[in-house]
């Protein structure tokens, strides 16, 4: 493993740790905001091998339409975290390399989501019926990125 790979790995771990800590505060605030109803939205990463799951972000939407807007906004944000452009200012030159097109591309799945009107209509129907809507984007290393929304009672 090169020094650049190690630096990128450490930076990724630091970002995940800080994100988890901040998200914990957001979850507590959202769940304690009072009231009933609405839609609970989450962005998570699941390790299929260990079955560990990390909460990246969450939101309590007032309606299914607002929940879908949140998912449409989060999908490209999560995609940019998974597969950032090579010229991002926080990464040292040469740290980010092109993705191997031979395997699954979770960032591409997430970037397509805001453009998928058919998926929106189906998700809206499911949420209005009180169900669960989940978008899962697997990668080749056993991780599954998920955006989900479920009606609160």
mmCIF file of C-alpha atoms in Angstrom:
data_model
loop_
_atom_site.group_PDB
_atom_site.id
_atom_site.type_symbol
_atom_site.label_atom_id
_atom_site.label_comp_id
_atom_site.label_asym_id
_atom_site.label_seq_id
_atom_site.Cartn_x
_atom_site.Cartn_y
_atom_site.Cartn_z
ATOM 1 C CA UNK A 1 0.000 0.000 0.000
ATOM 2 C CA UNK A 2 1.482 3.337 -1.002
ATOM 3 C CA UNK A 3 1.657 6.359 1.302
ATOM 4 C CA UNK A 4 -1.050 8.087 -0.776
ATOM 5 C CA UNK A 5 -3.396 5.078 -0.434
ATOM 6 C CA UNK A 6 -2.770 4.993 3.316
ATOM 7 C CA UNK A 7 -3.452 8.730 3.597
ATOM 8 C CA UNK A 8 -6.684 8.385 1.627
ATOM 9 C CA UNK A 9 -7.749 5.441 3.806
ATOM 10 C CA UNK A 10 -7.042 7.390 7.013
ATOM 11 C CA UNK A 11 -8.855 10.452 5.691
ATOM 12 C CA UNK A 12 -11.874 8.307 4.800
ATOM 13 C CA UNK A 13 -11.938 6.755 8.274
ATOM 14 C CA UNK A 14 -11.710 10.178 9.916
ATOM 15 C CA UNK A 15 -14.560 11.523 7.787
ATOM 16 C CA UNK A 16 -16.740 8.498 8.644
ATOM 17 C CA UNK A 17 -16.019 8.902 12.379
ATOM 18 C CA UNK A 18 -16.813 12.618 12.460
ATOM 19 C CA UNK A 19 -19.884 12.084 10.289
ATOM 20 C CA UNK A 20 -21.159 9.351 12.620
ATOM 21 C CA UNK A 21 -20.709 11.557 15.682
ATOM 22 C CA UNK A 22 -22.511 14.507 14.114
ATOM 23 C CA UNK A 23 -25.259 12.270 12.753
ATOM 24 C CA UNK A 24 -25.858 10.864 16.239
ATOM 25 C CA UNK A 25 -26.752 14.358 17.431
ATOM 26 C CA UNK A 26 -29.027 14.886 14.428
ATOM 27 C CA UNK A 27 -30.848 11.586 15.032
ATOM 28 C CA UNK A 28 -31.485 12.424 18.676
ATOM 29 C CA UNK A 29 -32.773 15.890 17.792
ATOM 30 C CA UNK A 30 -35.020 14.608 14.991
ATOM 31 C CA UNK A 31 -36.503 11.783 17.045
ATOM 32 C CA UNK A 32 -37.141 14.069 20.017
ATOM 33 C CA UNK A 33 -38.742 16.841 17.960
ATOM 34 C CA UNK A 34 -42.191 15.724 19.071
ATOM 35 C CA UNK A 35 -45.288 15.091 17.028
ATOM 36 C CA UNK A 36 -46.367 11.999 15.174
ATOM 37 C CA UNK A 37 -46.521 11.160 11.534
ATOM 38 C CA UNK A 38 -44.193 12.199 8.814
ATOM 39 C CA UNK A 39 -41.561 10.145 7.053
ATOM 40 C CA UNK A 40 -38.222 9.020 8.519
ATOM 41 C CA UNK A 41 -35.367 9.116 5.979
ATOM 42 C CA UNK A 42 -31.886 7.613 6.329
ATOM 43 C CA UNK A 43 -28.657 7.318 4.378
ATOM 44 C CA UNK A 44 -26.645 4.299 5.562
ATOM 45 C CA UNK A 45 -23.755 2.037 4.601
ATOM 46 C CA UNK A 46 -24.022 -1.687 5.338
ATOM 47 C CA UNK A 47 -21.063 -4.070 5.372
ATOM 48 C CA UNK A 48 -22.524 -7.320 4.033
ATOM 49 C CA UNK A 49 -19.722 -9.431 5.554
ATOM 50 C CA UNK A 50 -19.955 -8.165 9.147
ATOM 51 C CA UNK A 51 -23.580 -6.968 9.004
ATOM 52 C CA UNK A 52 -22.460 -3.671 10.566
ATOM 53 C CA UNK A 53 -24.365 -0.593 9.484
ATOM 54 C CA UNK A 54 -23.345 3.065 9.712
ATOM 55 C CA UNK A 55 -25.805 5.922 9.655
ATOM 56 C CA UNK A 56 -24.485 8.718 7.445
ATOM 57 C CA UNK A 57 -27.426 11.104 7.548
ATOM 58 C CA UNK A 58 -31.066 11.233 8.528
ATOM 59 C CA UNK A 59 -34.082 13.493 8.148
ATOM 60 C CA UNK A 60 -37.647 13.656 9.365
ATOM 61 C CA UNK A 61 -39.816 14.790 6.463
ATOM 62 C CA UNK A 62 -43.342 16.073 6.924
ATOM 63 C CA UNK A 63 -44.715 14.245 3.886
ATOM 64 C CA UNK A 64 -43.839 11.525 1.365
ATOM 65 C CA UNK A 65 -43.126 14.211 -1.270
ATOM 66 C CA UNK A 66 -40.647 15.947 1.036
ATOM 67 C CA UNK A 67 -39.027 12.598 1.793
ATOM 68 C CA UNK A 68 -38.517 11.963 -1.916
ATOM 69 C CA UNK A 69 -37.012 15.429 -2.343
ATOM 70 C CA UNK A 70 -34.566 14.582 0.450
ATOM 71 C CA UNK A 71 -33.647 11.286 -1.234
ATOM 72 C CA UNK A 72 -33.182 13.025 -4.607
ATOM 73 C CA UNK A 73 -30.852 15.552 -2.930
ATOM 74 C CA UNK A 74 -28.928 12.947 -0.912
ATOM 75 C CA UNK A 75 -28.310 10.536 -3.793
ATOM 76 C CA UNK A 76 -25.803 12.750 -5.664
ATOM 77 C CA UNK A 77 -24.207 13.907 -2.382
ATOM 78 C CA UNK A 78 -23.579 10.294 -1.392
ATOM 79 C CA UNK A 79 -22.340 9.495 -4.914
ATOM 80 C CA UNK A 80 -19.782 12.312 -4.646
ATOM 81 C CA UNK A 81 -18.578 10.888 -1.314
ATOM 82 C CA UNK A 82 -18.147 7.432 -2.855
ATOM 83 C CA UNK A 83 -16.679 8.571 -6.163
ATOM 84 C CA UNK A 84 -15.456 12.170 -5.922
ATOM 85 C CA UNK A 85 -14.346 14.073 -9.016
ATOM 86 C CA UNK A 86 -10.550 13.928 -9.495
ATOM 87 C CA UNK A 87 -10.154 17.685 -8.946
ATOM 88 C CA UNK A 88 -11.768 17.983 -5.493
ATOM 89 C CA UNK A 89 -9.850 20.507 -3.392
ATOM 90 C CA UNK A 90 -9.547 18.306 -0.283
ATOM 91 C CA UNK A 91 -7.644 15.470 -2.025
ATOM 92 C CA UNK A 92 -3.946 15.671 -2.842
ATOM 93 C CA UNK A 93 -3.170 15.519 -6.558
ATOM 94 C CA UNK A 94 -3.038 11.902 -7.723
ATOM 95 C CA UNK A 95 -4.919 10.537 -4.705
ATOM 96 C CA UNK A 96 -8.128 9.915 -6.635
ATOM 97 C CA UNK A 97 -7.829 7.596 -9.606
ATOM 98 C CA UNK A 98 -10.365 6.491 -12.245
ATOM 99 C CA UNK A 99 -12.826 3.788 -11.223
ATOM 100 C CA UNK A 100 -12.466 0.262 -12.651
ATOM 101 C CA UNK A 101 -15.454 -0.059 -15.018
ATOM 102 C CA UNK A 102 -15.492 -3.857 -14.649
ATOM 103 C CA UNK A 103 -17.331 -3.975 -11.327
ATOM 104 C CA UNK A 104 -20.482 -2.506 -9.803
ATOM 105 C CA UNK A 105 -20.686 1.288 -9.772
ATOM 106 C CA UNK A 106 -22.753 2.439 -6.774
ATOM 107 C CA UNK A 107 -22.069 6.115 -7.505
ATOM 108 C CA UNK A 108 -23.603 5.768 -10.980
ATOM 109 C CA UNK A 109 -26.715 4.139 -9.475
ATOM 110 C CA UNK A 110 -27.047 7.020 -7.014
ATOM 111 C CA UNK A 111 -26.432 9.692 -9.668
ATOM 112 C CA UNK A 112 -29.226 8.242 -11.846
ATOM 113 C CA UNK A 113 -31.791 8.237 -9.003
ATOM 114 C CA UNK A 114 -32.789 11.943 -9.146
ATOM 115 C CA UNK A 115 -33.584 11.528 -12.846
ATOM 116 C CA UNK A 116 -35.837 8.490 -12.459
ATOM 117 C CA UNK A 117 -39.453 9.685 -12.582
ATOM 118 C CA UNK A 118 -40.853 6.138 -12.656
ATOM 119 C CA UNK A 119 -39.040 5.274 -9.406
ATOM 120 C CA UNK A 120 -40.393 8.500 -7.868
ATOM 121 C CA UNK A 121 -43.989 7.641 -8.701
ATOM 122 C CA UNK A 122 -43.618 4.115 -7.303
ATOM 123 C CA UNK A 123 -41.842 5.364 -4.156
ATOM 124 C CA UNK A 124 -44.522 8.007 -3.587
ATOM 125 C CA UNK A 125 -47.254 5.361 -3.834
ATOM 126 C CA UNK A 126 -45.428 3.083 -1.385
ATOM 127 C CA UNK A 127 -44.839 5.882 1.138
ATOM 128 C CA UNK A 128 -48.404 7.176 0.888
ATOM 129 C CA UNK A 129 -49.580 3.627 1.643
ATOM 130 C CA UNK A 130 -47.393 3.632 4.787
ATOM 131 C CA UNK A 131 -44.673 1.399 3.366
ATOM 132 C CA UNK A 132 -40.890 1.450 3.114
ATOM 133 C CA UNK A 133 -38.942 2.764 0.111
ATOM 134 C CA UNK A 134 -35.287 1.654 -0.179
ATOM 135 C CA UNK A 135 -32.667 2.438 -2.807
ATOM 136 C CA UNK A 136 -29.634 0.131 -2.494
ATOM 137 C CA UNK A 137 -26.398 0.607 -4.427
ATOM 138 C CA UNK A 138 -23.900 -2.250 -3.856
ATOM 139 C CA UNK A 139 -20.188 -1.985 -4.569
ATOM 140 C CA UNK A 140 -17.697 -4.738 -5.329
ATOM 141 C CA UNK A 141 -16.220 -4.801 -1.813
ATOM 142 C CA UNK A 142 -19.274 -6.005 0.100
ATOM 143 C CA UNK A 143 -20.640 -2.579 0.984
ATOM 144 C CA UNK A 144 -24.215 -1.521 0.298
ATOM 145 C CA UNK A 145 -25.139 2.140 0.240
ATOM 146 C CA UNK A 146 -28.780 2.720 1.120
ATOM 147 C CA UNK A 147 -31.209 5.591 1.007
ATOM 148 C CA UNK A 148 -34.497 4.767 2.688
ATOM 149 C CA UNK A 149 -37.757 6.373 3.744
ATOM 150 C CA UNK A 150 -40.550 4.954 5.869
ATOM 151 C CA UNK A 151 -43.768 6.379 7.198
ATOM 152 C CA UNK A 152 -43.879 7.193 10.896
ATOM 153 C CA UNK A 153 -47.010 6.505 12.907
#
